[in-house]
Every structure is written in C-alpha cells, then in structure tokens.
Amino acid sequence: MSKFPELFPGVRIGPQPDDGDLDELKRAGIKTVVDFRQPKETESSNEQLVQKHGLDYIGIPVDREDPSPKAVEAFQEAMRGASEPLLLHCGSGIRAITVYLLSKAKAKDWTPERVEQEITSRGFELSSHPPLRRLIKDYLA
C-alpha cells in the first residue's frame, strides 16, 4: 500500500485510485473515500466506482489554482458523519494532505510554517504549489 500510505492513524493519503487500488483499499479496511479533485480534472467522478466497491464516497472539489478555505470547512463538516478508516485523495495527494492538516491546525494552534513542515515531512513538496501555500497562510491568518 505504499501508493496510499497511512500518514495518520486511520487516514491514508495518495493519488487518484483505480479499480484495482480500490479492491486493495477495501481489503485493507478503508470505509470512506474523500475525493478532492474537481470534475474538470477527469471525465467523470469516481463516485460510482468507489460505491461499486462498497465504500462511501465524499466529494470536496478543491481548485488547484485557487483553493478556498471553504474546502477545509466542508471537509470538517463531512468528517462528522464519515466512517473511518479513510482514503483522502486528489491527483497527487498534495491537496488532500493540505486540507486534512488545515482541518487540525487551528485546534493545535499551528503556524503556517508548522503546517508546511508537517506536509513536507510526509513526503509532499509544496514549493511547486504556490496556491496551496497561499491557502495555508490565508486560512491560519
């Protein structure tokens, strides 16, 4: 499952899963898939594919060029009723981990620098994602 590592207890983060990945994730105990991609990134949502595998699907579109703090709020709201363990994904996983950590950051009193450090320490690179860096700063301002 190195493509979808468990970066936090009960939370795997990674890229867009395919049919075989979803089989493997289901066997690994995943119950809910949270998709942070926008519809324009793919010809269709993977909602039907996820549900075909007996998994719950939650779609929270995050624009790569203009991510909104509303996505963090939508994620927090969705997690109130979500079954765990979770797979959080986007195209690469960078939006997924950013939204996940921002959903925890205010309660932990983290600075933007701390959030960025948490992201990079888990193998994701923010330097090529200025819009996400801006989201982190704006959300925690």
Short mmCIF file of N, CA and C in Angstrom, two decimals:
data_model
loop_
_atom_site.label_atom_id
_atom_site.label_comp_id
_atom_site.label_asym_id
_atom_site.label_seq_id
_atom_site.Cartn_x
_atom_site.Cartn_y
_atom_site.Cartn_z
N MET A 1 0.83 -1.20 0.00
CA MET A 1 0.00 0.00 0.00
C MET A 1 0.86 1.25 0.00
N SER A 2 2.07 1.17 -0.52
CA SER A 2 2.95 2.34 -0.48
C SER A 2 2.41 3.50 -1.31
N LYS A 3 1.54 3.21 -2.27
CA LYS A 3 0.92 4.26 -3.07
C LYS A 3 -0.06 5.09 -2.22
N PHE A 4 -0.59 4.45 -1.17
CA PHE A 4 -1.57 5.09 -0.28
C PHE A 4 -1.16 4.87 1.17
N PRO A 5 -0.06 5.50 1.60
CA PRO A 5 0.43 5.26 2.95
C PRO A 5 -0.53 5.79 4.02
N GLU A 6 -0.52 5.12 5.16
CA GLU A 6 -1.29 5.59 6.31
C GLU A 6 -0.43 6.65 7.00
N LEU A 7 -0.68 7.90 6.67
CA LEU A 7 0.14 9.00 7.18
C LEU A 7 -0.30 9.47 8.55
N PHE A 8 -1.53 9.14 8.91
CA PHE A 8 -2.10 9.47 10.22
C PHE A 8 -2.95 8.27 10.61
N PRO A 9 -3.18 8.04 11.90
CA PRO A 9 -3.99 6.89 12.29
C PRO A 9 -5.36 6.89 11.61
N GLY A 10 -5.63 5.83 10.87
CA GLY A 10 -6.92 5.70 10.19
C GLY A 10 -7.08 6.55 8.95
N VAL A 11 -5.99 7.16 8.47
CA VAL A 11 -6.07 8.05 7.30
C VAL A 11 -4.95 7.72 6.32
N ARG A 12 -5.34 7.27 5.13
CA ARG A 12 -4.39 7.06 4.04
C ARG A 12 -4.54 8.23 3.07
N ILE A 13 -3.44 8.65 2.47
CA ILE A 13 -3.46 9.78 1.55
C ILE A 13 -2.66 9.41 0.31
N GLY A 14 -3.21 9.76 -0.86
CA GLY A 14 -2.50 9.46 -2.08
C GLY A 14 -3.16 10.01 -3.32
N PRO A 15 -2.75 9.48 -4.48
CA PRO A 15 -3.29 9.94 -5.76
C PRO A 15 -4.64 9.28 -6.07
N GLN A 16 -5.16 9.59 -7.23
CA GLN A 16 -6.41 9.01 -7.70
C GLN A 16 -6.30 7.48 -7.73
N PRO A 17 -7.17 6.76 -7.02
CA PRO A 17 -7.12 5.30 -7.05
C PRO A 17 -7.82 4.75 -8.29
N ASP A 18 -7.34 3.62 -8.78
CA ASP A 18 -8.04 2.94 -9.87
C ASP A 18 -8.82 1.76 -9.29
N ASP A 19 -9.44 0.99 -10.16
CA ASP A 19 -10.29 -0.12 -9.74
C ASP A 19 -9.53 -1.12 -8.86
N GLY A 20 -8.33 -1.48 -9.28
CA GLY A 20 -7.52 -2.42 -8.50
C GLY A 20 -7.11 -1.85 -7.15
N ASP A 21 -6.79 -0.57 -7.14
CA ASP A 21 -6.43 0.10 -5.88
C ASP A 21 -7.60 0.04 -4.90
N LEU A 22 -8.81 0.29 -5.41
CA LEU A 22 -9.98 0.29 -4.53
C LEU A 22 -10.24 -1.09 -3.95
N ASP A 23 -10.00 -2.15 -4.74
CA ASP A 23 -10.10 -3.52 -4.20
C ASP A 23 -9.15 -3.69 -3.03
N GLU A 24 -7.91 -3.28 -3.24
CA GLU A 24 -6.88 -3.42 -2.21
C GLU A 24 -7.20 -2.57 -0.98
N LEU A 25 -7.67 -1.35 -1.21
CA LEU A 25 -8.01 -0.46 -0.10
C LEU A 25 -9.18 -1.01 0.71
N LYS A 26 -10.15 -1.58 0.03
CA LYS A 26 -11.30 -2.19 0.72
C LYS A 26 -10.80 -3.34 1.60
N ARG A 27 -9.93 -4.19 1.07
CA ARG A 27 -9.38 -5.30 1.86
C ARG A 27 -8.55 -4.78 3.04
N ALA A 28 -7.95 -3.61 2.88
CA ALA A 28 -7.15 -3.02 3.96
C ALA A 28 -8.03 -2.34 5.01
N GLY A 29 -9.34 -2.31 4.78
CA GLY A 29 -10.25 -1.78 5.78
C GLY A 29 -10.80 -0.39 5.54
N ILE A 30 -10.40 0.25 4.44
CA ILE A 30 -10.92 1.59 4.14
C ILE A 30 -12.44 1.53 4.02
N LYS A 31 -13.11 2.51 4.62
CA LYS A 31 -14.57 2.57 4.56
C LYS A 31 -15.08 3.77 3.76
N THR A 32 -14.32 4.87 3.76
CA THR A 32 -14.76 6.10 3.08
C THR A 32 -13.62 6.66 2.23
N VAL A 33 -13.98 7.09 1.02
CA VAL A 33 -13.04 7.73 0.10
C VAL A 33 -13.45 9.19 -0.04
N VAL A 34 -12.52 10.09 0.24
CA VAL A 34 -12.77 11.53 0.08
C VAL A 34 -11.95 12.00 -1.12
N ASP A 35 -12.65 12.53 -2.12
CA ASP A 35 -12.07 12.95 -3.39
C ASP A 35 -11.99 14.47 -3.44
N PHE A 36 -10.78 15.02 -3.53
CA PHE A 36 -10.58 16.47 -3.58
C PHE A 36 -10.39 17.00 -5.00
N ARG A 37 -10.56 16.14 -6.01
CA ARG A 37 -10.42 16.60 -7.39
C ARG A 37 -11.65 17.39 -7.82
N GLN A 38 -11.46 18.24 -8.80
CA GLN A 38 -12.57 18.94 -9.42
C GLN A 38 -13.08 18.13 -10.60
N PRO A 39 -14.36 18.24 -10.93
CA PRO A 39 -14.89 17.49 -12.07
C PRO A 39 -14.11 17.75 -13.37
N LYS A 40 -13.59 18.97 -13.56
CA LYS A 40 -12.86 19.28 -14.80
C LYS A 40 -11.53 18.52 -14.92
N GLU A 41 -11.07 17.90 -13.84
CA GLU A 41 -9.80 17.17 -13.87
C GLU A 41 -9.92 15.79 -14.48
N THR A 42 -11.11 15.30 -14.60
CA THR A 42 -11.34 13.95 -15.09
C THR A 42 -12.66 13.94 -15.84
N GLU A 43 -12.83 12.97 -16.70
CA GLU A 43 -14.08 12.96 -17.48
C GLU A 43 -15.29 12.63 -16.62
N SER A 44 -15.07 12.03 -15.47
CA SER A 44 -16.21 11.72 -14.60
C SER A 44 -15.73 11.60 -13.16
N SER A 45 -16.68 11.69 -12.26
CA SER A 45 -16.38 11.48 -10.85
C SER A 45 -16.11 9.99 -10.66
N ASN A 46 -15.36 9.65 -9.66
CA ASN A 46 -15.18 8.23 -9.40
C ASN A 46 -16.17 7.74 -8.35
N GLU A 47 -17.23 8.50 -8.13
CA GLU A 47 -18.22 8.13 -7.12
C GLU A 47 -18.81 6.75 -7.38
N GLN A 48 -19.22 6.48 -8.62
CA GLN A 48 -19.82 5.17 -8.92
C GLN A 48 -18.81 4.04 -8.73
N LEU A 49 -17.58 4.27 -9.15
CA LEU A 49 -16.54 3.25 -8.99
C LEU A 49 -16.29 2.96 -7.52
N VAL A 50 -16.21 4.00 -6.72
CA VAL A 50 -15.99 3.83 -5.27
C VAL A 50 -17.15 3.07 -4.65
N GLN A 51 -18.37 3.46 -4.99
CA GLN A 51 -19.55 2.81 -4.42
C GLN A 51 -19.68 1.37 -4.90
N LYS A 52 -19.21 1.07 -6.11
CA LYS A 52 -19.22 -0.30 -6.62
C LYS A 52 -18.42 -1.23 -5.70
N HIS A 53 -17.43 -0.67 -5.05
CA HIS A 53 -16.58 -1.44 -4.14
C HIS A 53 -17.13 -1.45 -2.71
N GLY A 54 -18.32 -0.89 -2.53
CA GLY A 54 -18.95 -0.89 -1.21
C GLY A 54 -18.37 0.14 -0.26
N LEU A 55 -17.75 1.16 -0.81
CA LEU A 55 -17.15 2.22 0.00
C LEU A 55 -18.01 3.48 -0.08
N ASP A 56 -17.99 4.26 0.98
CA ASP A 56 -18.67 5.55 0.97
C ASP A 56 -17.82 6.55 0.19
N TYR A 57 -18.49 7.47 -0.49
CA TYR A 57 -17.81 8.48 -1.30
C TYR A 57 -18.20 9.87 -0.83
N ILE A 58 -17.19 10.74 -0.66
CA ILE A 58 -17.42 12.15 -0.34
C ILE A 58 -16.59 12.96 -1.33
N GLY A 59 -17.25 13.86 -2.05
CA GLY A 59 -16.56 14.74 -2.99
C GLY A 59 -16.45 16.15 -2.44
N ILE A 60 -15.24 16.65 -2.33
CA ILE A 60 -14.99 18.03 -1.88
C ILE A 60 -14.01 18.65 -2.88
N PRO A 61 -14.52 19.24 -3.96
CA PRO A 61 -13.64 19.77 -5.00
C PRO A 61 -12.76 20.91 -4.49
N VAL A 62 -11.47 20.81 -4.78
CA VAL A 62 -10.51 21.85 -4.41
C VAL A 62 -9.80 22.28 -5.70
N ASP A 63 -9.96 23.54 -6.05
CA ASP A 63 -9.34 24.09 -7.25
C ASP A 63 -7.83 24.19 -7.04
N ARG A 64 -7.06 23.60 -7.95
CA ARG A 64 -5.60 23.63 -7.84
C ARG A 64 -5.04 25.05 -7.92
N GLU A 65 -5.69 25.90 -8.71
CA GLU A 65 -5.18 27.25 -8.92
C GLU A 65 -5.73 28.27 -7.93
N ASP A 66 -6.86 27.97 -7.32
CA ASP A 66 -7.48 28.92 -6.39
C ASP A 66 -8.21 28.17 -5.27
N PRO A 67 -7.46 27.45 -4.44
CA PRO A 67 -8.11 26.68 -3.37
C PRO A 67 -8.77 27.60 -2.35
N SER A 68 -9.91 27.19 -1.86
CA SER A 68 -10.69 28.02 -0.95
C SER A 68 -10.71 27.47 0.47
N PRO A 69 -10.69 28.34 1.47
CA PRO A 69 -10.85 27.89 2.85
C PRO A 69 -12.17 27.15 3.07
N LYS A 70 -13.14 27.38 2.20
CA LYS A 70 -14.43 26.68 2.31
C LYS A 70 -14.26 25.17 2.18
N ALA A 71 -13.23 24.74 1.45
CA ALA A 71 -12.97 23.31 1.32
C ALA A 71 -12.60 22.70 2.67
N VAL A 72 -11.84 23.43 3.47
CA VAL A 72 -11.47 22.93 4.80
C VAL A 72 -12.72 22.81 5.66
N GLU A 73 -13.57 23.81 5.60
CA GLU A 73 -14.82 23.77 6.37
C GLU A 73 -15.72 22.64 5.90
N ALA A 74 -15.81 22.43 4.58
CA ALA A 74 -16.62 21.34 4.04
C ALA A 74 -16.07 19.99 4.50
N PHE A 75 -14.75 19.86 4.52
CA PHE A 75 -14.13 18.62 4.98
C PHE A 75 -14.44 18.37 6.45
N GLN A 76 -14.30 19.39 7.27
CA GLN A 76 -14.59 19.24 8.70
C GLN A 76 -16.04 18.80 8.91
N GLU A 77 -16.95 19.39 8.17
CA GLU A 77 -18.37 19.03 8.28
C GLU A 77 -18.59 17.59 7.83
N ALA A 78 -18.00 17.21 6.72
CA ALA A 78 -18.17 15.85 6.19
C ALA A 78 -17.61 14.80 7.14
N MET A 79 -16.56 15.13 7.86
CA MET A 79 -15.94 14.15 8.75
C MET A 79 -16.81 13.84 9.97
N ARG A 80 -17.75 14.69 10.27
CA ARG A 80 -18.62 14.43 11.42
C ARG A 80 -19.43 13.15 11.25
N GLY A 81 -19.74 12.79 10.01
CA GLY A 81 -20.53 11.59 9.78
C GLY A 81 -19.82 10.51 9.00
N ALA A 82 -18.53 10.69 8.74
CA ALA A 82 -17.80 9.74 7.89
C ALA A 82 -17.38 8.51 8.67
N SER A 83 -17.43 7.38 7.97
CA SER A 83 -16.94 6.12 8.54
C SER A 83 -15.45 6.01 8.29
N GLU A 84 -14.70 5.68 9.32
CA GLU A 84 -13.26 5.50 9.19
C GLU A 84 -12.93 4.02 9.16
N PRO A 85 -11.77 3.68 8.64
CA PRO A 85 -10.66 4.47 8.13
C PRO A 85 -10.99 5.13 6.78
N LEU A 86 -10.17 6.14 6.45
CA LEU A 86 -10.40 6.98 5.29
C LEU A 86 -9.26 6.88 4.28
N LEU A 87 -9.62 7.07 3.00
CA LEU A 87 -8.65 7.39 1.96
C LEU A 87 -8.97 8.80 1.52
N LEU A 88 -7.99 9.69 1.59
CA LEU A 88 -8.11 11.05 1.08
C LEU A 88 -7.25 11.13 -0.17
N HIS A 89 -7.82 11.61 -1.28
CA HIS A 89 -7.02 11.68 -2.50
C HIS A 89 -7.40 12.87 -3.36
N CYS A 90 -6.47 13.22 -4.22
CA CYS A 90 -6.68 14.17 -5.31
C CYS A 90 -5.87 13.60 -6.47
N GLY A 91 -5.29 14.44 -7.29
CA GLY A 91 -4.46 13.91 -8.37
C GLY A 91 -3.16 13.32 -7.86
N SER A 92 -2.56 13.97 -6.87
CA SER A 92 -1.26 13.52 -6.34
C SER A 92 -1.27 13.27 -4.84
N GLY A 93 -2.24 13.84 -4.15
CA GLY A 93 -2.30 13.74 -2.69
C GLY A 93 -1.98 15.05 -1.98
N ILE A 94 -1.41 16.03 -2.69
CA ILE A 94 -0.97 17.27 -2.05
C ILE A 94 -2.15 18.10 -1.54
N ARG A 95 -3.23 18.19 -2.32
CA ARG A 95 -4.40 18.94 -1.83
C ARG A 95 -5.04 18.20 -0.66
N ALA A 96 -5.07 16.87 -0.76
CA ALA A 96 -5.68 16.07 0.30
C ALA A 96 -4.97 16.27 1.64
N ILE A 97 -3.65 16.17 1.64
CA ILE A 97 -2.93 16.33 2.91
C ILE A 97 -3.01 17.77 3.42
N THR A 98 -3.03 18.73 2.51
CA THR A 98 -3.13 20.14 2.93
C THR A 98 -4.45 20.40 3.62
N VAL A 99 -5.55 19.98 3.01
CA VAL A 99 -6.87 20.19 3.63
C VAL A 99 -6.97 19.43 4.94
N TYR A 100 -6.47 18.20 4.97
CA TYR A 100 -6.53 17.41 6.21
C TYR A 100 -5.79 18.14 7.34
N LEU A 101 -4.57 18.57 7.08
CA LEU A 101 -3.79 19.22 8.14
C LEU A 101 -4.37 20.58 8.53
N LEU A 102 -4.91 21.32 7.58
CA LEU A 102 -5.55 22.58 7.93
C LEU A 102 -6.78 22.34 8.81
N SER A 103 -7.45 21.22 8.61
CA SER A 103 -8.63 20.92 9.43
C SER A 103 -8.24 20.68 10.89
N LYS A 104 -6.99 20.38 11.14
CA LYS A 104 -6.49 20.13 12.50
C LYS A 104 -5.70 21.31 13.06
N ALA A 105 -5.20 22.18 12.19
CA ALA A 105 -4.19 23.18 12.56
C ALA A 105 -4.65 24.21 13.58
N LYS A 106 -5.86 24.72 13.43
CA LYS A 106 -6.30 25.78 14.36
C LYS A 106 -6.44 25.24 15.77
N ALA A 107 -6.99 24.04 15.91
CA ALA A 107 -7.15 23.44 17.24
C ALA A 107 -5.80 23.18 17.90
N LYS A 108 -4.78 22.93 17.08
CA LYS A 108 -3.44 22.65 17.61
C LYS A 108 -2.61 23.93 17.70
N ASP A 109 -3.19 25.05 17.28
CA ASP A 109 -2.51 26.35 17.30
C ASP A 109 -1.22 26.32 16.47
N TRP A 110 -1.29 25.68 15.30
CA TRP A 110 -0.14 25.59 14.42
C TRP A 110 0.00 26.86 13.59
N THR A 111 1.23 27.22 13.29
CA THR A 111 1.54 28.31 12.37
C THR A 111 1.52 27.76 10.94
N PRO A 112 1.48 28.65 9.94
CA PRO A 112 1.61 28.17 8.57
C PRO A 112 2.91 27.39 8.35
N GLU A 113 3.98 27.83 8.98
CA GLU A 113 5.26 27.14 8.84
C GLU A 113 5.18 25.71 9.38
N ARG A 114 4.49 25.53 10.48
CA ARG A 114 4.34 24.19 11.06
C ARG A 114 3.54 23.29 10.13
N VAL A 115 2.46 23.82 9.54
CA VAL A 115 1.66 23.03 8.60
C VAL A 115 2.53 22.61 7.41
N GLU A 116 3.29 23.55 6.87
CA GLU A 116 4.16 23.22 5.74
C GLU A 116 5.19 22.17 6.13
N GLN A 117 5.73 22.26 7.33
CA GLN A 117 6.71 21.27 7.79
C GLN A 117 6.05 19.89 7.92
N GLU A 118 4.83 19.84 8.43
CA GLU A 118 4.11 18.57 8.56
C GLU A 118 3.87 17.95 7.19
N ILE A 119 3.56 18.78 6.21
CA ILE A 119 3.32 18.28 4.85
C ILE A 119 4.61 17.73 4.25
N THR A 120 5.69 18.51 4.31
CA THR A 120 6.93 18.07 3.69
C THR A 120 7.56 16.88 4.42
N SER A 121 7.36 16.79 5.72
CA SER A 121 7.92 15.66 6.47
C SER A 121 7.25 14.34 6.09
N ARG A 122 6.13 14.42 5.42
CA ARG A 122 5.42 13.21 4.98
C ARG A 122 5.60 12.96 3.48
N GLY A 123 6.59 13.63 2.90
CA GLY A 123 6.98 13.33 1.53
C GLY A 123 6.31 14.14 0.44
N PHE A 124 5.59 15.18 0.79
CA PHE A 124 4.95 16.03 -0.21
C PHE A 124 5.72 17.33 -0.33
N GLU A 125 5.78 17.87 -1.54
CA GLU A 125 6.56 19.08 -1.81
C GLU A 125 5.63 20.24 -2.15
N LEU A 126 5.69 21.29 -1.35
CA LEU A 126 4.83 22.45 -1.55
C LEU A 126 5.44 23.52 -2.45
N SER A 127 6.73 23.46 -2.73
CA SER A 127 7.38 24.55 -3.45
C SER A 127 6.78 24.79 -4.83
N SER A 128 6.25 23.77 -5.46
CA SER A 128 5.64 23.94 -6.78
C SER A 128 4.13 24.16 -6.71
N HIS A 129 3.63 24.47 -5.52
CA HIS A 129 2.19 24.67 -5.32
C HIS A 129 1.91 25.98 -4.58
N PRO A 130 2.27 27.13 -5.19
CA PRO A 130 2.03 28.42 -4.51
C PRO A 130 0.58 28.64 -4.07
N PRO A 131 -0.43 28.20 -4.85
CA PRO A 131 -1.80 28.41 -4.37
C PRO A 131 -2.10 27.70 -3.05
N LEU A 132 -1.53 26.52 -2.84
CA LEU A 132 -1.74 25.82 -1.57
C LEU A 132 -1.00 26.51 -0.43
N ARG A 133 0.17 27.03 -0.72
CA ARG A 133 0.91 27.78 0.31
C ARG A 133 0.11 29.03 0.71
N ARG A 134 -0.50 29.66 -0.28
CA ARG A 134 -1.34 30.83 0.00
C ARG A 134 -2.56 30.44 0.83
N LEU A 135 -3.18 29.30 0.50
CA LEU A 135 -4.32 28.81 1.28
C LEU A 135 -3.93 28.60 2.74
N ILE A 136 -2.79 27.99 2.97
CA ILE A 136 -2.32 27.73 4.34
C ILE A 136 -2.19 29.05 5.10
N LYS A 137 -1.54 30.01 4.49
CA LYS A 137 -1.35 31.32 5.15
C LYS A 137 -2.68 32.02 5.39
N ASP A 138 -3.54 32.04 4.37
CA ASP A 138 -4.84 32.72 4.50
C ASP A 138 -5.73 32.05 5.53
N TYR A 139 -5.74 30.73 5.53
CA TYR A 139 -6.62 30.00 6.45
C TYR A 139 -6.20 30.21 7.91
N LEU A 140 -4.91 30.31 8.14
CA LEU A 140 -4.42 30.44 9.52
C LEU A 140 -4.16 31.89 9.93
N ALA A 141 -4.49 32.84 9.06
CA ALA A 141 -4.28 34.27 9.38
C ALA A 141 -5.20 34.73 10.49
#
